[in-house]
Amino acid sequence: QVQLAESGGGVVQPGRSLRLSCAASGFIFSNYGMHWVRQAPGKGLEWVALIRLDGSDKYYADSVRGRFTISRDNSKSTLYLQMDSLRAEDTAMYYCARRDAYSAFDYWGQGTLVTVSS
Amino acid sequence: QSALTQPPSASGSPGQSVAISCTGTSSDIGGYNYVSWYQQHPGKAPKLMIYEVSKRPSGVPDRFSGSKSGNTASLTVSGLQAEDEAEYYCSSYASSNNWVFGGGTKLTVL
């Protein structure tokens, strides 16, 4: 079965960096685009970024463009999110999600919590 | 990109039907048939319930249905059951490889 497992979250000071990982299994990772979606505590969902099948095309929400970088290693079936210049407002649970053929998010991981605080 | 607009709460008794609306613009909901709905129980990851406006993934009960008219999409839950109590989010493709979510609706089964 499809499984997505995020890791790498933690407490980090404002202005510092953090890299999240998402290990995928149960499907052919290189056949799917992958998203990052975040959810601030007690708040709704916010799309963060998308990377296409081979990693050649990447897209970002305005709120993170220029600070976050999405990437993937298809040989390791792993998705990444490099987060630089972190701000307090980046505090959230970060989910990786698979993109289906209809632009929906069809499978989600359990999330990894990022807290940006001094 | 602005978030889609959902009512903060909805409720119904067991066995009843409830509809949750999701309003966007011609740049998202009105422009594409890529509306999806997600169910999220407390402390859990979201789960896809409806995609492409009205299609159900395998395993989702047919009590869940979706529709769209103009810039507004709707999720209807028929024959409410206790386990349907959760937060529901709509989402839409919003051009130029952007996606937007609604603010969420807390569904309470009375």
PDB file of C-alpha atoms in Angstrom:
ATOM      1  CA  GLN A   1       0.000   0.000   0.000  1.00  0.00           C
ATOM      2  CA  VAL A   2       1.032   3.603  -0.541  1.00  0.00           C
ATOM      3  CA  GLN A   3       2.974   5.017   2.375  1.00  0.00           C
ATOM      4  CA  LEU A   4       4.542   8.426   2.874  1.00  0.00           C
ATOM      5  CA  ALA A   5       6.663   9.140   5.942  1.00  0.00           C
ATOM      6  CA  GLU A   6       7.920  12.639   6.722  1.00  0.00           C
ATOM      7  CA  SER A   7      10.874  13.390   8.961  1.00  0.00           C
ATOM      8  CA  GLY A   8      13.229  16.222   9.831  1.00  0.00           C
ATOM      9  CA  GLY A   9      10.934  18.548  11.754  1.00  0.00           C
ATOM     10  CA  GLY A  10      11.894  20.216  15.011  1.00  0.00           C
ATOM     11  CA  VAL A  11      12.420  23.518  16.779  1.00  0.00           C
ATOM     12  CA  VAL A  12      14.556  26.057  14.936  1.00  0.00           C
ATOM     13  CA  GLN A  13      15.385  29.712  15.489  1.00  0.00           C
ATOM     14  CA  PRO A  14      14.142  32.418  13.122  1.00  0.00           C
ATOM     15  CA  GLY A  15      16.483  32.911  10.184  1.00  0.00           C
ATOM     16  CA  ARG A  16      17.882  29.381  10.380  1.00  0.00           C
ATOM     17  CA  SER A  17      17.412  26.453   7.999  1.00  0.00           C
ATOM     18  CA  LEU A  18      15.844  23.009   8.140  1.00  0.00           C
ATOM     19  CA  ARG A  19      15.479  20.167   5.634  1.00  0.00           C
ATOM     20  CA  LEU A  20      12.464  17.904   5.617  1.00  0.00           C
ATOM     21  CA  SER A  21      12.352  14.463   4.012  1.00  0.00           C
ATOM     22  CA  CYS A  22       9.468  12.295   2.836  1.00  0.00           C
ATOM     23  CA  ALA A  23      10.172   8.605   2.231  1.00  0.00           C
ATOM     24  CA  ALA A  24       7.747   6.993  -0.201  1.00  0.00           C
ATOM     25  CA  SER A  25       6.878   3.321  -0.639  1.00  0.00           C
ATOM     26  CA  GLY A  26       4.199   1.143  -2.162  1.00  0.00           C
ATOM     27  CA  PHE A  27       4.171   2.851  -5.566  1.00  0.00           C
ATOM     28  CA  ILE A  28       6.521   3.846  -8.378  1.00  0.00           C
ATOM     29  CA  PHE A  29       7.735   7.150  -6.981  1.00  0.00           C
ATOM     30  CA  SER A  30       9.165   8.425 -10.280  1.00  0.00           C
ATOM     31  CA  ASN A  31       5.718   8.226 -11.913  1.00  0.00           C
ATOM     32  CA  TYR A  32       4.141  10.891  -9.712  1.00  0.00           C
ATOM     33  CA  GLY A  33       4.397  14.563  -8.993  1.00  0.00           C
ATOM     34  CA  MET A  34       4.712  15.331  -5.294  1.00  0.00           C
ATOM     35  CA  HIS A  35       3.525  18.204  -3.113  1.00  0.00           C
ATOM     36  CA  TRP A  36       4.309  19.734   0.247  1.00  0.00           C
ATOM     37  CA  VAL A  37       1.304  21.110   2.155  1.00  0.00           C
ATOM     38  CA  ARG A  38       1.438  22.729   5.582  1.00  0.00           C
ATOM     39  CA  GLN A  39      -1.006  23.399   8.392  1.00  0.00           C
ATOM     40  CA  ALA A  40      -0.315  25.978  11.097  1.00  0.00           C
ATOM     41  CA  PRO A  41      -1.543  24.995  14.578  1.00  0.00           C
ATOM     42  CA  GLY A  42      -5.325  25.224  14.694  1.00  0.00           C
ATOM     43  CA  LYS A  43      -5.459  26.556  11.137  1.00  0.00           C
ATOM     44  CA  GLY A  44      -6.348  25.307   7.658  1.00  0.00           C
ATOM     45  CA  LEU A  45      -4.288  23.707   4.948  1.00  0.00           C
ATOM     46  CA  GLU A  46      -1.892  25.707   2.774  1.00  0.00           C
ATOM     47  CA  TRP A  47      -0.265  24.425  -0.402  1.00  0.00           C
ATOM     48  CA  VAL A  48       3.503  24.985  -0.325  1.00  0.00           C
ATOM     49  CA  ALA A  49       5.177  23.452  -3.371  1.00  0.00           C
ATOM     50  CA  LEU A  50       4.976  20.921  -6.213  1.00  0.00           C
ATOM     51  CA  ILE A  51       7.707  19.034  -8.019  1.00  0.00           C
ATOM     52  CA  ARG A  52       7.015  17.131 -11.212  1.00  0.00           C
ATOM     53  CA  LEU A  53       8.016  13.563 -12.059  1.00  0.00           C
ATOM     54  CA  ASP A  54      11.658  14.042 -12.919  1.00  0.00           C
ATOM     55  CA  GLY A  55      12.249  17.113 -10.801  1.00  0.00           C
ATOM     56  CA  SER A  56      12.689  19.396 -13.790  1.00  0.00           C
ATOM     57  CA  ASP A  57       9.771  21.656 -12.910  1.00  0.00           C
ATOM     58  CA  LYS A  58       9.093  23.108  -9.482  1.00  0.00           C
ATOM     59  CA  TYR A  59       6.380  25.468  -8.311  1.00  0.00           C
ATOM     60  CA  TYR A  60       5.949  27.401  -5.075  1.00  0.00           C
ATOM     61  CA  ALA A  61       3.387  29.366  -3.111  1.00  0.00           C
ATOM     62  CA  ASP A  62       4.137  33.093  -2.955  1.00  0.00           C
ATOM     63  CA  SER A  63       4.643  32.814   0.812  1.00  0.00           C
ATOM     64  CA  VAL A  64       7.704  30.554   0.446  1.00  0.00           C
ATOM     65  CA  ARG A  65       9.114  31.329  -3.005  1.00  0.00           C
ATOM     66  CA  GLY A  66      12.773  32.256  -2.775  1.00  0.00           C
ATOM     67  CA  ARG A  67      13.169  30.713   0.699  1.00  0.00           C
ATOM     68  CA  PHE A  68      12.077  27.087   0.237  1.00  0.00           C
ATOM     69  CA  THR A  69      13.374  24.570  -2.306  1.00  0.00           C
ATOM     70  CA  ILE A  70      11.606  21.344  -3.201  1.00  0.00           C
ATOM     71  CA  SER A  71      13.632  18.470  -4.629  1.00  0.00           C
ATOM     72  CA  ARG A  72      13.492  14.720  -5.073  1.00  0.00           C
ATOM     73  CA  ASP A  73      15.743  11.694  -5.425  1.00  0.00           C
ATOM     74  CA  ASN A  74      13.886   9.110  -7.485  1.00  0.00           C
ATOM     75  CA  SER A  75      16.616   6.513  -6.849  1.00  0.00           C
ATOM     76  CA  LYS A  76      15.792   6.750  -3.136  1.00  0.00           C
ATOM     77  CA  SER A  77      12.036   7.367  -3.526  1.00  0.00           C
ATOM     78  CA  THR A  78      12.456  10.414  -1.349  1.00  0.00           C
ATOM     79  CA  LEU A  79      11.076  13.951  -1.496  1.00  0.00           C
ATOM     80  CA  TYR A  80      12.761  16.887   0.214  1.00  0.00           C
ATOM     81  CA  LEU A  81      11.955  20.414   1.310  1.00  0.00           C
ATOM     82  CA  GLN A  82      14.873  22.701   2.082  1.00  0.00           C
ATOM     83  CA  MET A  83      13.611  25.587   4.195  1.00  0.00           C
ATOM     84  CA  ASP A  84      15.871  28.631   4.573  1.00  0.00           C
ATOM     85  CA  SER A  85      15.380  31.996   6.281  1.00  0.00           C
ATOM     86  CA  LEU A  86      12.664  30.517   8.447  1.00  0.00           C
ATOM     87  CA  ARG A  87      10.094  32.803  10.038  1.00  0.00           C
ATOM     88  CA  ALA A  88       7.706  32.385  12.944  1.00  0.00           C
ATOM     89  CA  GLU A  89       4.838  32.168  10.470  1.00  0.00           C
ATOM     90  CA  ASP A  90       6.389  29.033   8.945  1.00  0.00           C
ATOM     91  CA  THR A  91       5.506  27.162  12.147  1.00  0.00           C
ATOM     92  CA  ALA A  92       3.259  24.308  11.008  1.00  0.00           C
ATOM     93  CA  MET A  93       2.788  20.622  10.463  1.00  0.00           C
ATOM     94  CA  TYR A  94       4.306  19.829   7.085  1.00  0.00           C
ATOM     95  CA  TYR A  95       2.744  17.067   5.007  1.00  0.00           C
ATOM     96  CA  CYS A  96       3.987  15.487   1.820  1.00  0.00           C
ATOM     97  CA  ALA A  97       1.240  14.397  -0.550  1.00  0.00           C
ATOM     98  CA  ARG A  98       1.129  12.550  -3.844  1.00  0.00           C
ATOM     99  CA  ARG A  99      -0.346  14.298  -6.859  1.00  0.00           C
ATOM    100  CA  ASP A 100      -2.839  12.191  -8.767  1.00  0.00           C
ATOM    101  CA  ALA A 101      -3.777  12.519 -12.431  1.00  0.00           C
ATOM    102  CA  TYR A 102      -6.616  14.908 -11.609  1.00  0.00           C
ATOM    103  CA  SER A 103      -4.673  17.501  -9.653  1.00  0.00           C
ATOM    104  CA  ALA A 104      -5.861  16.126  -6.316  1.00  0.00           C
ATOM    105  CA  PHE A 105      -3.723  15.140  -3.343  1.00  0.00           C
ATOM    106  CA  ASP A 106      -4.530  11.435  -3.200  1.00  0.00           C
ATOM    107  CA  TYR A 107      -2.223  10.157  -0.437  1.00  0.00           C
ATOM    108  CA  TRP A 108      -0.781  12.034   2.523  1.00  0.00           C
ATOM    109  CA  GLY A 109       1.904  11.325   5.067  1.00  0.00           C
ATOM    110  CA  GLN A 110       1.348  11.788   8.794  1.00  0.00           C
ATOM    111  CA  GLY A 111       3.286  15.041   8.846  1.00  0.00           C
ATOM    112  CA  THR A 112       6.326  16.452  10.622  1.00  0.00           C
ATOM    113  CA  LEU A 113       6.078  19.461  12.939  1.00  0.00           C
ATOM    114  CA  VAL A 114       8.261  22.512  12.391  1.00  0.00           C
ATOM    115  CA  THR A 115       8.380  25.152  15.116  1.00  0.00           C
ATOM    116  CA  VAL A 116      10.203  28.407  14.449  1.00  0.00           C
ATOM    117  CA  SER A 117      10.914  30.145  17.722  1.00  0.00           C
ATOM    118  CA  SER A 118      13.716  31.905  19.526  1.00  0.00           C
TER     119      SER A 118
ATOM    120  CA  GLN B   1      -3.648  33.435  -4.073  1.00  0.00           C
ATOM    121  CA  SER B   2      -6.655  33.897  -1.728  1.00  0.00           C
ATOM    122  CA  ALA B   3      -8.092  30.961   0.131  1.00  0.00           C
ATOM    123  CA  LEU B   4     -11.441  29.514  -0.901  1.00  0.00           C
ATOM    124  CA  THR B   5     -14.370  30.444   1.367  1.00  0.00           C
ATOM    125  CA  GLN B   6     -16.067  27.772   3.469  1.00  0.00           C
ATOM    126  CA  PRO B   7     -18.515  28.137   6.353  1.00  0.00           C
ATOM    127  CA  PRO B   8     -16.676  27.515   9.643  1.00  0.00           C
ATOM    128  CA  SER B   9     -19.217  25.012  10.856  1.00  0.00           C
ATOM    129  CA  ALA B  10     -22.044  22.715   9.785  1.00  0.00           C
ATOM    130  CA  SER B  11     -24.137  20.188  11.645  1.00  0.00           C
ATOM    131  CA  GLY B  12     -26.802  17.539  11.282  1.00  0.00           C
ATOM    132  CA  SER B  13     -28.388  14.651  13.114  1.00  0.00           C
ATOM    133  CA  PRO B  14     -27.594  11.030  12.323  1.00  0.00           C
ATOM    134  CA  GLY B  15     -29.281   9.959   9.120  1.00  0.00           C
ATOM    135  CA  GLN B  16     -29.739  13.500   7.860  1.00  0.00           C
ATOM    136  CA  SER B  17     -27.963  15.171   4.937  1.00  0.00           C
ATOM    137  CA  VAL B  18     -25.712  18.201   5.161  1.00  0.00           C
ATOM    138  CA  ALA B  19     -24.089  20.290   2.434  1.00  0.00           C
ATOM    139  CA  ILE B  20     -20.857  22.259   2.761  1.00  0.00           C
ATOM    140  CA  SER B  21     -20.163  25.058   0.305  1.00  0.00           C
ATOM    141  CA  CYS B  22     -16.842  26.262  -1.042  1.00  0.00           C
ATOM    142  CA  THR B  23     -16.710  29.558  -2.927  1.00  0.00           C
ATOM    143  CA  GLY B  24     -13.866  30.688  -5.107  1.00  0.00           C
ATOM    144  CA  THR B  25     -13.422  32.713  -8.278  1.00  0.00           C
ATOM    145  CA  SER B  26     -13.258  32.222 -12.017  1.00  0.00           C
ATOM    146  CA  SER B  27      -9.496  31.755 -11.594  1.00  0.00           C
ATOM    147  CA  ASP B  28      -9.874  28.623  -9.540  1.00  0.00           C
ATOM    148  CA  ILE B  29     -13.161  26.769  -8.978  1.00  0.00           C
ATOM    149  CA  GLY B  30     -14.939  28.466 -11.860  1.00  0.00           C
ATOM    150  CA  GLY B  31     -12.101  27.923 -14.289  1.00  0.00           C
ATOM    151  CA  TYR B  32     -11.295  24.255 -13.780  1.00  0.00           C
ATOM    152  CA  ASN B  33     -12.987  20.972 -12.912  1.00  0.00           C
ATOM    153  CA  TYR B  34     -10.195  20.168 -10.471  1.00  0.00           C
ATOM    154  CA  VAL B  35     -12.054  20.604  -7.200  1.00  0.00           C
ATOM    155  CA  SER B  36     -11.301  18.098  -4.461  1.00  0.00           C
ATOM    156  CA  TRP B  37     -12.471  17.567  -0.876  1.00  0.00           C
ATOM    157  CA  TYR B  38     -10.580  16.253   2.147  1.00  0.00           C
ATOM    158  CA  GLN B  39     -11.680  14.883   5.510  1.00  0.00           C
ATOM    159  CA  GLN B  40      -9.439  15.426   8.512  1.00  0.00           C
ATOM    160  CA  HIS B  41     -10.020  13.936  11.935  1.00  0.00           C
ATOM    161  CA  PRO B  42      -8.220  15.555  14.908  1.00  0.00           C
ATOM    162  CA  GLY B  43      -4.534  14.729  14.952  1.00  0.00           C
ATOM    163  CA  LYS B  44      -4.727  12.854  11.662  1.00  0.00           C
ATOM    164  CA  ALA B  45      -3.638  13.519   8.111  1.00  0.00           C
ATOM    165  CA  PRO B  46      -6.204  14.678   5.552  1.00  0.00           C
ATOM    166  CA  LYS B  47      -7.921  12.016   3.456  1.00  0.00           C
ATOM    167  CA  LEU B  48      -9.125  12.493  -0.121  1.00  0.00           C
ATOM    168  CA  MET B  49     -12.916  12.127  -0.329  1.00  0.00           C
ATOM    169  CA  ILE B  50     -13.831  13.691  -3.685  1.00  0.00           C
ATOM    170  CA  TYR B  51     -11.735  14.574  -6.737  1.00  0.00           C
ATOM    171  CA  GLU B  52     -12.484  16.205 -10.066  1.00  0.00           C
ATOM    172  CA  VAL B  53     -15.610  17.856  -8.567  1.00  0.00           C
ATOM    173  CA  SER B  54     -17.728  14.742  -8.110  1.00  0.00           C
ATOM    174  CA  LYS B  55     -15.671  11.535  -8.309  1.00  0.00           C
ATOM    175  CA  ARG B  56     -15.091   9.286  -5.315  1.00  0.00           C
ATOM    176  CA  PRO B  57     -11.853   7.369  -4.753  1.00  0.00           C
ATOM    177  CA  SER B  58     -12.165   3.667  -4.124  1.00  0.00           C
ATOM    178  CA  GLY B  59     -13.268   3.003  -0.551  1.00  0.00           C
ATOM    179  CA  VAL B  60     -15.075   6.294   0.020  1.00  0.00           C
ATOM    180  CA  PRO B  61     -18.757   5.649   0.830  1.00  0.00           C
ATOM    181  CA  ASP B  62     -21.299   6.797  -1.748  1.00  0.00           C
ATOM    182  CA  ARG B  63     -22.878   8.883   1.011  1.00  0.00           C
ATOM    183  CA  PHE B  64     -20.311  11.497   0.002  1.00  0.00           C
ATOM    184  CA  SER B  65     -21.007  13.438  -3.181  1.00  0.00           C
ATOM    185  CA  GLY B  66     -19.688  16.583  -4.819  1.00  0.00           C
ATOM    186  CA  SER B  67     -20.951  19.162  -7.274  1.00  0.00           C
ATOM    187  CA  LYS B  68     -20.094  22.547  -8.727  1.00  0.00           C
ATOM    188  CA  SER B  69     -21.981  25.525 -10.090  1.00  0.00           C
ATOM    189  CA  GLY B  70     -20.078  28.516 -11.359  1.00  0.00           C
ATOM    190  CA  ASN B  71     -17.520  29.557  -8.750  1.00  0.00           C
ATOM    191  CA  THR B  72     -19.027  27.475  -5.939  1.00  0.00           C
ATOM    192  CA  ALA B  73     -18.467  23.813  -5.178  1.00  0.00           C
ATOM    193  CA  SER B  74     -20.375  21.727  -2.654  1.00  0.00           C
ATOM    194  CA  LEU B  75     -19.830  18.560  -0.671  1.00  0.00           C
ATOM    195  CA  THR B  76     -22.937  16.712   0.457  1.00  0.00           C
ATOM    196  CA  VAL B  77     -22.870  14.050   3.127  1.00  0.00           C
ATOM    197  CA  SER B  78     -26.034  11.947   3.175  1.00  0.00           C
ATOM    198  CA  GLY B  79     -27.141   9.553   5.894  1.00  0.00           C
ATOM    199  CA  LEU B  80     -24.860  11.214   8.446  1.00  0.00           C
ATOM    200  CA  GLN B  81     -22.962   8.879  10.721  1.00  0.00           C
ATOM    201  CA  ALA B  82     -21.026   9.596  13.896  1.00  0.00           C
ATOM    202  CA  GLU B  83     -17.706   8.861  12.166  1.00  0.00           C
ATOM    203  CA  ASP B  84     -18.384  11.649   9.656  1.00  0.00           C
ATOM    204  CA  GLU B  85     -17.710  14.219  12.373  1.00  0.00           C
ATOM    205  CA  ALA B  86     -14.488  15.876  11.211  1.00  0.00           C
ATOM    206  CA  GLU B  87     -13.020  18.940   9.532  1.00  0.00           C
ATOM    207  CA  TYR B  88     -13.605  19.148   5.773  1.00  0.00           C
ATOM    208  CA  TYR B  89     -11.456  21.131   3.342  1.00  0.00           C
ATOM    209  CA  CYS B  90     -12.067  21.948  -0.286  1.00  0.00           C
ATOM    210  CA  SER B  91      -9.254  22.543  -2.749  1.00  0.00           C
ATOM    211  CA  SER B  92      -8.963  23.724  -6.329  1.00  0.00           C
ATOM    212  CA  TYR B  93      -6.293  24.022  -8.973  1.00  0.00           C
ATOM    213  CA  ALA B  94      -5.778  27.735  -9.483  1.00  0.00           C
ATOM    214  CA  SER B  95      -3.764  28.130 -12.712  1.00  0.00           C
ATOM    215  CA  SER B  96      -0.026  28.567 -13.214  1.00  0.00           C
ATOM    216  CA  ASN B  97       0.593  25.460 -11.145  1.00  0.00           C
ATOM    217  CA  ASN B  98      -0.904  26.820  -7.956  1.00  0.00           C
ATOM    218  CA  TRP B  99      -3.375  25.164  -5.639  1.00  0.00           C
ATOM    219  CA  VAL B 100      -5.653  26.787  -3.102  1.00  0.00           C
ATOM    220  CA  PHE B 101      -7.525  25.376  -0.105  1.00  0.00           C
ATOM    221  CA  GLY B 102     -10.590  26.507   1.774  1.00  0.00           C
ATOM    222  CA  GLY B 103     -10.408  27.508   5.404  1.00  0.00           C
ATOM    223  CA  GLY B 104     -12.135  24.328   6.547  1.00  0.00           C
ATOM    224  CA  THR B 105     -15.603  23.427   7.870  1.00  0.00           C
ATOM    225  CA  LYS B 106     -16.102  21.645  11.163  1.00  0.00           C
ATOM    226  CA  LEU B 107     -18.902  19.102  10.679  1.00  0.00           C
ATOM    227  CA  THR B 108     -20.682  18.121  13.887  1.00  0.00           C
ATOM    228  CA  VAL B 109     -23.012  15.129  14.085  1.00  0.00           C
ATOM    229  CA  LEU B 110     -25.565  16.049  16.733  1.00  0.00           C
TER     230      LEU B 110
END
